[in-house]
Short mmCIF file of C-alpha atoms in Angstrom, two decimals:
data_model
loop_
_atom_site.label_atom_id
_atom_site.label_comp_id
_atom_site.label_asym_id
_atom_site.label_seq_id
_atom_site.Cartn_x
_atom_site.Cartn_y
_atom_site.Cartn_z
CA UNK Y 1 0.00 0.00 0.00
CA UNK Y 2 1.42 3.10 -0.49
CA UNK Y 3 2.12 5.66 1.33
CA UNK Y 4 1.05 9.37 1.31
CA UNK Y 5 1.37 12.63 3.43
CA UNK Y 6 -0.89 15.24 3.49
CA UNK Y 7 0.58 18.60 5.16
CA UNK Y 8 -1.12 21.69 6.90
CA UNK Y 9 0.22 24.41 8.48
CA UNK Y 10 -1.53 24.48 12.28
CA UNK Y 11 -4.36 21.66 12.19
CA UNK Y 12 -5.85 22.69 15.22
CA UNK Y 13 -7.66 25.30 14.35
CA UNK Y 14 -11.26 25.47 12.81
CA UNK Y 15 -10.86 26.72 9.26
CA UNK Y 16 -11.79 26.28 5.62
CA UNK Y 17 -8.59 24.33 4.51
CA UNK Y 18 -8.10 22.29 7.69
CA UNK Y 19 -11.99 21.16 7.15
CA UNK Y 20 -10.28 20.19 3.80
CA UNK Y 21 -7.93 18.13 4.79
CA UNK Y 22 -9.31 16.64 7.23
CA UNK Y 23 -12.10 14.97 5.24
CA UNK Y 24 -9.22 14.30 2.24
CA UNK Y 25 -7.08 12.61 4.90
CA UNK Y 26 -10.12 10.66 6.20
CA UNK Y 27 -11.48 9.34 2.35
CA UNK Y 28 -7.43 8.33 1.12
CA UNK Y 29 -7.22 6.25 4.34
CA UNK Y 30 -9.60 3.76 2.74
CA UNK Y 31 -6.67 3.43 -0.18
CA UNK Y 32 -3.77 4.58 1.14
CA UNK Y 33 -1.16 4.33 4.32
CA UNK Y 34 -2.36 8.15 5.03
CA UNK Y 35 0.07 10.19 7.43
CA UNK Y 36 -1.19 13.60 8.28
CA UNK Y 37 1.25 16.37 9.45
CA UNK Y 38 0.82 19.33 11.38
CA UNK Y 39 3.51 21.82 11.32
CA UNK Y 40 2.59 23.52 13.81
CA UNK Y 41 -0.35 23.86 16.95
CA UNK Y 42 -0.09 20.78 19.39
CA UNK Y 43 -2.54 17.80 19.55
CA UNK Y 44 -5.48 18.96 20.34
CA UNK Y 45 -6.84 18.60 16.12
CA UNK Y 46 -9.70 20.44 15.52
CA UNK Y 47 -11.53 17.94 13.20
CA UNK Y 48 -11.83 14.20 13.56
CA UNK Y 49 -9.17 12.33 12.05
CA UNK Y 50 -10.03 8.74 11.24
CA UNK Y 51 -7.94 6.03 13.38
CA UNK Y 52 -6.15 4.58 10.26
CA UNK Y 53 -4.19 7.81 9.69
CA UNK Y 54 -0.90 8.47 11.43
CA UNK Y 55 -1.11 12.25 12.77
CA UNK Y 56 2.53 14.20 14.15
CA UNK Y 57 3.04 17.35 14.67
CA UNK Y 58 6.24 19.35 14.59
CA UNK Y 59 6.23 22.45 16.48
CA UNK Y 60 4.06 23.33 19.83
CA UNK Y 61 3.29 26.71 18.26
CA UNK Y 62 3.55 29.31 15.33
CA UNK Y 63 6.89 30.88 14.53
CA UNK Y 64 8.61 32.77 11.62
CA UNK Y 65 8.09 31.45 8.59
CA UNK Y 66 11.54 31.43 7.49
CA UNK Y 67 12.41 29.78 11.61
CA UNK Y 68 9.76 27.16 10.61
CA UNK Y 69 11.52 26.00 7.48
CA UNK Y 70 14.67 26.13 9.15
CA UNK Y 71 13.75 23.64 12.20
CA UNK Y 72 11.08 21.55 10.20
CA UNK Y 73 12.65 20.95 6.51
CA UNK Y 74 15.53 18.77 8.24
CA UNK Y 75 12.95 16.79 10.31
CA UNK Y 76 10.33 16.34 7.43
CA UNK Y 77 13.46 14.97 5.28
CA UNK Y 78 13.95 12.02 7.80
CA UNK Y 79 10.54 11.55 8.08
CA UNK Y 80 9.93 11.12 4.70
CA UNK Y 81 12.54 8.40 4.59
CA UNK Y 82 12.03 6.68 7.52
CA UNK Y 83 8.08 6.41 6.71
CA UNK Y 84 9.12 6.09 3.01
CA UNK Y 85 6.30 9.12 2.11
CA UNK Y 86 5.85 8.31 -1.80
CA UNK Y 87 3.48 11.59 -2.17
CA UNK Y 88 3.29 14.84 -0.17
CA UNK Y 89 -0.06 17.11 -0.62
CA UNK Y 90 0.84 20.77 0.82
CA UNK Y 91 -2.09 22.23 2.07
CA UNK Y 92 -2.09 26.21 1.62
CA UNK Y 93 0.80 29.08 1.29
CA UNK Y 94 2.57 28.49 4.64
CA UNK Y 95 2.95 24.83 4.67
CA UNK Y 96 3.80 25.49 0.56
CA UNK Y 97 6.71 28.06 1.37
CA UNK Y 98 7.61 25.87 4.24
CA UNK Y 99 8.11 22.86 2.61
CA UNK Y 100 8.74 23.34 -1.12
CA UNK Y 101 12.38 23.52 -0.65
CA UNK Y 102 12.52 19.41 0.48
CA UNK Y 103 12.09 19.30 -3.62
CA UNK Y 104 16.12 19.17 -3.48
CA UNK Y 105 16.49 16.66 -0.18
CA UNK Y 106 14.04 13.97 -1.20
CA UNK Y 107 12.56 11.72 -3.87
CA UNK Y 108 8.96 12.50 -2.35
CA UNK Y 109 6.47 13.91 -4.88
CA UNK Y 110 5.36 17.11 -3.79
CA UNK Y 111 1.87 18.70 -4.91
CA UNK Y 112 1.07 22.01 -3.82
CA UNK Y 113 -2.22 23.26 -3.16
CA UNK Y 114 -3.72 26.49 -3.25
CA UNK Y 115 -6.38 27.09 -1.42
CA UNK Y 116 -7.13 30.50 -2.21
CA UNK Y 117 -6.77 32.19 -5.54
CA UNK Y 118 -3.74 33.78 -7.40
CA UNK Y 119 -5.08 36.88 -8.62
CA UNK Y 120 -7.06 37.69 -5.32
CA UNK Y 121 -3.92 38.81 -3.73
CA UNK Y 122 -2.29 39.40 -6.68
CA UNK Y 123 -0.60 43.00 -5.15
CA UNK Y 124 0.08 41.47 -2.39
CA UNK Y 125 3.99 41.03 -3.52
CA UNK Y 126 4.97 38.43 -0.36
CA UNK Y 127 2.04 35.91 -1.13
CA UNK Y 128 2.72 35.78 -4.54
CA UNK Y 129 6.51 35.23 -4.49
CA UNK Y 130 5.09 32.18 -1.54
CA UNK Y 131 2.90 30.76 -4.31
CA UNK Y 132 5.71 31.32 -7.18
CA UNK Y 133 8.25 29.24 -4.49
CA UNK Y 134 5.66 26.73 -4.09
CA UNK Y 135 4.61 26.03 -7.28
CA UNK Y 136 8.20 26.36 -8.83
CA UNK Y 137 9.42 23.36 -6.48
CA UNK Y 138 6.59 21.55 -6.29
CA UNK Y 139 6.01 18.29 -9.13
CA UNK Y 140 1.99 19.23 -9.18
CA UNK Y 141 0.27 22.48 -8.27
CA UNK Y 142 -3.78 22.19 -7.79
CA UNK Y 143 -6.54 24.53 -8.03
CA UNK Y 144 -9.69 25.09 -6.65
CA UNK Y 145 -11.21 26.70 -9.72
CA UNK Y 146 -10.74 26.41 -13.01
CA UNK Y 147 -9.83 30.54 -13.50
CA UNK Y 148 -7.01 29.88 -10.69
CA UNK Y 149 -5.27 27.25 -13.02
CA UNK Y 150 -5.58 29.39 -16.14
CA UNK Y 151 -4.11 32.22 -13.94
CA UNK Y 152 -1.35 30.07 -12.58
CA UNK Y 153 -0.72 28.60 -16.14
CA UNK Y 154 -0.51 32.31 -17.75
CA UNK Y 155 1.18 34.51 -14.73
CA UNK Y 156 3.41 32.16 -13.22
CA UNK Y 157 4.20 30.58 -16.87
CA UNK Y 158 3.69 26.73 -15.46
CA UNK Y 159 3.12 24.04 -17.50
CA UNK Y 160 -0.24 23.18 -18.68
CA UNK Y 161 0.90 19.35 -17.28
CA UNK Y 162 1.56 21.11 -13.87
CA UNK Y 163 -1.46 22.40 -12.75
CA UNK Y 164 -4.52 20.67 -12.09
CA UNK Y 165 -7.81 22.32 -11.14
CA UNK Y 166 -9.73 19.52 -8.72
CA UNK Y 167 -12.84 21.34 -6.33
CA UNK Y 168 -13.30 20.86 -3.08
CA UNK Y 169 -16.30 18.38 -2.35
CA UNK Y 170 -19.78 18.61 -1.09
CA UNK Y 171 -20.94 15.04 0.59
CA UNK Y 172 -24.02 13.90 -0.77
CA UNK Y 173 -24.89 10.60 1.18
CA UNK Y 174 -25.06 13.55 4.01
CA UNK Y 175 -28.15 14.27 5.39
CA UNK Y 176 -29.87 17.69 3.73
CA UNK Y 177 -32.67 19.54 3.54
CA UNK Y 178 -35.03 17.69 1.09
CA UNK Y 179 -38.03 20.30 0.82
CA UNK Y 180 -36.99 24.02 0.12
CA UNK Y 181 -38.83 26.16 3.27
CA UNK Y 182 -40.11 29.14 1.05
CA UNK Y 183 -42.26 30.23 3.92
CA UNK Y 184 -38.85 31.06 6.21
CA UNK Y 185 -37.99 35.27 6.55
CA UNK Y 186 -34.63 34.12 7.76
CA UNK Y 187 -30.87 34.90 5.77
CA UNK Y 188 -27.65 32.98 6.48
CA UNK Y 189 -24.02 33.60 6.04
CA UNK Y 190 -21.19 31.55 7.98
CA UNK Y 191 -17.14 31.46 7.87
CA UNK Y 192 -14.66 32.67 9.41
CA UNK Y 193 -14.70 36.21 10.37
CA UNK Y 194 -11.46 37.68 9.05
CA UNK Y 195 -11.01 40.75 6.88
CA UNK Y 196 -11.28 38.85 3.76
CA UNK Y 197 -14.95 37.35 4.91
CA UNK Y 198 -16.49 40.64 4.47
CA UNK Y 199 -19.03 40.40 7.03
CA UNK Y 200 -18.84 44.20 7.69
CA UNK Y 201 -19.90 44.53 3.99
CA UNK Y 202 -23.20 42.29 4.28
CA UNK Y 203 -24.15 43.92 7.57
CA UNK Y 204 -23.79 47.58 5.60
CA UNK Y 205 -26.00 45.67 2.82
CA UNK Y 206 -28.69 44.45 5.47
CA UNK Y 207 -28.93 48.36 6.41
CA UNK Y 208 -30.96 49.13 3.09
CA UNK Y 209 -32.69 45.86 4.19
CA UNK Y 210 -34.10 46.07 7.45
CA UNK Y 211 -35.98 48.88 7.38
CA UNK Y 212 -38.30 47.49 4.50
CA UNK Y 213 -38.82 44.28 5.88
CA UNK Y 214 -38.58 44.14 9.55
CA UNK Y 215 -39.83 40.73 9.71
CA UNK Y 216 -36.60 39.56 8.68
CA UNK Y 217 -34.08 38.15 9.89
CA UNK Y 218 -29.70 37.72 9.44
CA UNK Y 219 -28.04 34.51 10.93
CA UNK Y 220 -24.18 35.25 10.63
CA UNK Y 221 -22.27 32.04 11.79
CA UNK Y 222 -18.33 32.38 12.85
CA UNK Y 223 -16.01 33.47 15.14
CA UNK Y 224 -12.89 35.25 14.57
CA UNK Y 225 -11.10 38.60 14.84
CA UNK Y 226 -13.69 40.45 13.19
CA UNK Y 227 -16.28 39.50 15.34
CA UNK Y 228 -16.43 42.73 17.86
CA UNK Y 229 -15.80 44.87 14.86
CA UNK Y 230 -19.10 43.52 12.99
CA UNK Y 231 -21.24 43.14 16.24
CA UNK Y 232 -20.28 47.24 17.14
CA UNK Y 233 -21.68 47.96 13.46
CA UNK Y 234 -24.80 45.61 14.41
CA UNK Y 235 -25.56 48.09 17.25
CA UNK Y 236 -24.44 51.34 15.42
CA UNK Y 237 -26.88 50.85 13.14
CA UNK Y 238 -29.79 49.55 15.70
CA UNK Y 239 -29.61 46.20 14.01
CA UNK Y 240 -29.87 44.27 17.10
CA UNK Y 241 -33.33 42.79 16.74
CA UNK Y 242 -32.86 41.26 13.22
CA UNK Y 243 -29.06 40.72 12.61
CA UNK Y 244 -27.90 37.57 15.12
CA UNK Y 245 -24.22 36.89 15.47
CA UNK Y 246 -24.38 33.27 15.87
CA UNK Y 247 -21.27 32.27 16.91
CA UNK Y 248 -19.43 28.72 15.75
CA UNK Y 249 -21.93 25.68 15.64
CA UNK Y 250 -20.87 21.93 14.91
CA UNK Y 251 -24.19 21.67 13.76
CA UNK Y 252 -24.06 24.11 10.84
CA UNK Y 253 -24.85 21.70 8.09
CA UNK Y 254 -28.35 20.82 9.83
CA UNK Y 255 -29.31 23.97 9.98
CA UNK Y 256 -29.84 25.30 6.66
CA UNK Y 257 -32.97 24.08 6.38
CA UNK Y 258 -34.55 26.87 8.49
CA UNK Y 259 -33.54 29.51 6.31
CA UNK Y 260 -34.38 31.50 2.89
CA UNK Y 261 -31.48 32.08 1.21
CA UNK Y 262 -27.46 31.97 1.49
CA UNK Y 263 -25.74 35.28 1.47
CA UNK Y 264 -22.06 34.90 0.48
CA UNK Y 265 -20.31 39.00 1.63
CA UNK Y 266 -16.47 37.72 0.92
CA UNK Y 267 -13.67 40.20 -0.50
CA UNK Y 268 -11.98 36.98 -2.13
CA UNK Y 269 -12.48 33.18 -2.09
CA UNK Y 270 -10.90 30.38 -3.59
CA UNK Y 271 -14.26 27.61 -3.37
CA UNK Y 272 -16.09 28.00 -0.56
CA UNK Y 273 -17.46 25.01 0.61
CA UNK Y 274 -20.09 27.44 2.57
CA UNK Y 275 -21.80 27.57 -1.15
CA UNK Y 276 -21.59 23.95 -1.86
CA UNK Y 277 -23.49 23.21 1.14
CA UNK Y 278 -26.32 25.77 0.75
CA UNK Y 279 -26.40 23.85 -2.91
CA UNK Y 280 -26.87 20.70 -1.27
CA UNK Y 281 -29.62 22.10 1.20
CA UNK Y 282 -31.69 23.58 -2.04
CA UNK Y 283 -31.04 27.19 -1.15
CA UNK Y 284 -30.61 30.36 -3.46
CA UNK Y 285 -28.02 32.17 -3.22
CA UNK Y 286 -26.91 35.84 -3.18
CA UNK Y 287 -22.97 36.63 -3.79
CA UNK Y 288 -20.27 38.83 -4.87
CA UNK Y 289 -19.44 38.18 -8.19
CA UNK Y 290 -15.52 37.42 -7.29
CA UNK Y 291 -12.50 36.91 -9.24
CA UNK Y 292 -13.13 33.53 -7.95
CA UNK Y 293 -14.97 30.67 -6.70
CA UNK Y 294 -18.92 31.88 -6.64
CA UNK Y 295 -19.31 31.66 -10.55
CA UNK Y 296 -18.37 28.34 -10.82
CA UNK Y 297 -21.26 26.86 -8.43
CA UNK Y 298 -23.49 29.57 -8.75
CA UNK Y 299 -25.56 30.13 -12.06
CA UNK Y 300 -26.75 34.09 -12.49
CA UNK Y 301 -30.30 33.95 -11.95
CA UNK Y 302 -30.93 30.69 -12.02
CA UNK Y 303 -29.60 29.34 -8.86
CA UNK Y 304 -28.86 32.77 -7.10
CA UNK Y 305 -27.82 36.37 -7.88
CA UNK Y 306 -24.25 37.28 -8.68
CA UNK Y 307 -23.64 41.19 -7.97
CA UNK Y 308 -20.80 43.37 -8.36
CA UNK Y 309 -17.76 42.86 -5.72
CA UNK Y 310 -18.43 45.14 -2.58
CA UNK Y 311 -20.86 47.29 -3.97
CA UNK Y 312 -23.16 46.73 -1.07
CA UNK Y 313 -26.06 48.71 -2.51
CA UNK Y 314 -26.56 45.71 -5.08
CA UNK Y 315 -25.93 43.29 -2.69
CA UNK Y 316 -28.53 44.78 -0.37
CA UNK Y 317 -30.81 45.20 -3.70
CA UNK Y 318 -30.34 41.50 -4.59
CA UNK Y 319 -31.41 40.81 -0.84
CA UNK Y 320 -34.54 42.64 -1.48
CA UNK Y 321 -35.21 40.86 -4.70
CA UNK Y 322 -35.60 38.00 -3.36
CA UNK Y 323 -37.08 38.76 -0.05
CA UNK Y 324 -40.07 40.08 -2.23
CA UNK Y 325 -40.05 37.31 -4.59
CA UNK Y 326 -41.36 34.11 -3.57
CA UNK Y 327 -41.68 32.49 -6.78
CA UNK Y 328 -38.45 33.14 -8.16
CA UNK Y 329 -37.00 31.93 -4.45
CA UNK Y 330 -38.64 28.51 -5.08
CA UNK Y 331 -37.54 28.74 -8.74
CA UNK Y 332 -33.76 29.01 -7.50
CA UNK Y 333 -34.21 26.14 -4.87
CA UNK Y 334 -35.67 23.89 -7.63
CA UNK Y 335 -32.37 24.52 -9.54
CA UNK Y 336 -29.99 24.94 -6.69
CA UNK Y 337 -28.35 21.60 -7.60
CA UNK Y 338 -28.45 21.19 -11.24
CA UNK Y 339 -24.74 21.17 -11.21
CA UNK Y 340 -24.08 19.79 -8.07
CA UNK Y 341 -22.32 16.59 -9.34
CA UNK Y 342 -19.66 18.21 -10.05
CA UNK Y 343 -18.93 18.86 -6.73
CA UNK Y 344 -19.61 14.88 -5.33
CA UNK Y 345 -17.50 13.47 -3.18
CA UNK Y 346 -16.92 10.14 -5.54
CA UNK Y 347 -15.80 12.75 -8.44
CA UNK Y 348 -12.99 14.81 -6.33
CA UNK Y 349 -11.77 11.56 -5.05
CA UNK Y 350 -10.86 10.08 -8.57
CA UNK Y 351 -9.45 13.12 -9.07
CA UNK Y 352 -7.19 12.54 -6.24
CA UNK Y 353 -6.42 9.06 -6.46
CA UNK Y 354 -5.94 9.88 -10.63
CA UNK Y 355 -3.39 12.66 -9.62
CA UNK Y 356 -1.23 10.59 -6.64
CA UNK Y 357 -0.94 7.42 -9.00
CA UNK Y 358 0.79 9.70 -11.82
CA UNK Y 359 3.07 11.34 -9.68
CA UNK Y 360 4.95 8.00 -7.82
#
């Protein structure tokens, strides 16, 4: 059997990419000797790791990047030989800039994968020289969207044989909401509540909102640093009887079925899974239009409403639309999953399994 490694950068906390991984680690163990590495964080893991895997972590906590690579690379080297690793798949920029350079020190395959999006952060000169080191050393780079590999391909000049685009997954054998409840008044959003999340954005939006439809309601679900910033706007703007800051919830995924509609705020994205389960729970869907992820599981008015990046006078318009719209609501829902296949679970995995077979 062989064996693989899949890498992240501090698995014990609650994020997008850890989520990721975690499920990723838990599917290959049914195929593969799966080791999972944290570079940093402890042992307390934030998700549930099946028993199979083999879990180690390097470093108690966060340090430099470049004092990371310095005291890990070594390690990682004789831990790749001693375990006799056969494919490494580098979760995110960190664990990417981290761990690239064991391309000279090892015969393990390394794949890279970006979680976010190049062009996002394209100004941003210290992420993309990360994501030029990573995908420079690395054998494979992967996508989340297909626009990401066609910008990695063009600015980054990579090899169309390089970089592979394969989504995250949505699980269907999961239970969902079977039966679309038109008759809720109540809006979701959920993620992490960083600066990129834009929650500060939707609760601006929700201001040309409230007023004309009081019986309405905003469920934000998260935690994060943004958190007392967004909940001082809530009560600057007298929002506190309709907009709810929910906090986190392990029981997101059983909850959509109370609400309306998704609303997706973000500055940038690379695919949010967020969308891909309000797909699989048959709701619509409101969202900036960004450089990437939304477009690609969202079709313009027919499964939701795409509107220009952080204008939030359209978003809060788009709100409104369907608020007053019941019919086109239910005509969203009924289409919410035409393309949701593309997102399964047994898809992605051949994917995977197609991509670590062609790089041993």
């Amino acid at each position: 059997m062989k064996r693989i490694c899949l890498i992240d950068f501090n698995m014990c906390i609650r994020g997008g990419v850890e989520q990721v991984t975690a499920a990723l680690v838990n599917e290959l163990c049914k195929v593969y000797d799966v080791h999972l590495i944290s570079l940093c964080g402890g042992d307390k893991l934030s998700y549930r790791i099946d028993k199979r895997a083999t879990v180690h972590t390097f470093l108690p906590q966060e340090l430099r990047l470049r004092e990371m690579q310095r005291k890990i690379v070594p390690q990682l080297k004789k831990y790749f030989v001693q375990n006799n690793i056969s494919v490494a798949i580098i979760q995110g920029n960190y664990a990417g800039f981290i761990v690239s350079p064991l391309r000279f020190f090892t015969k393990t395959k390394l794949v890279f994968c970006d979680h976010g999006a190049l062009m996002n952060q394209w100004n941003q000169k210290d992420i993309v020289f990360i994501r030029w080191i990573s995908s420079l050393l690395c054998h494979k780079v992967v996508t989340l969207t297909e626009q990401s590999k066609k910008d990695y391909i063009k600015k980054l000049h990579l090899s169309k044989k390089k970089v592979k685009c394969i989504y995250n997954w949505i699980d269907l054998e999961a239970p969902h909401s079977t039966v679309y409840n038109s008759e809720s008044k109540r809006i979701i959003s959920a993620g992490r509540f960083g600066k990129e999340k834009g929650f500060d954005l939707l609760v601006k939006a929700f201001t040309f909102v409230a007023p004309k439809h009081p019986n309405w309601s905003l469920d934000i679900f998260g935690d994060g640093e943004m958190m007392p910033v967004v909940k001082e706007m809530v009560q600057e703007n007298g929002l506190e009887n309709q907009v709810n800051l929910m906090g986190m919830k392990s029981d997101l995924a059983e909850r959509y079925g109370d609400y309306a509609f998704y609303v997706l705020p973000s500055h940038r994205e690379g695919m949010p899974l967020v969308l891909l389960e309000a797909k699989a729970n048959k709701l619509p869907i409101v969202s900036f239009d960004i450089m990437t992820g939304p477009r690609e599981i969202i079709q313009d008015k027919v499964s939701g409403l795409l509107v220009p990046p952080e204008d939030v006078k359209k978003l809060g318009e788009a709100m409104c639309q369907l608020i007053e719209n019941i019919e086109l609501r239910v005509s969203m829902s009924e289409h919410s999953q035409d393309n949701l296949n593309e997102f399964s679970k047994d898809e992605i995995l051949k994917k995977w399994t197609t991509l670590i077979e062609e790089s041993v």
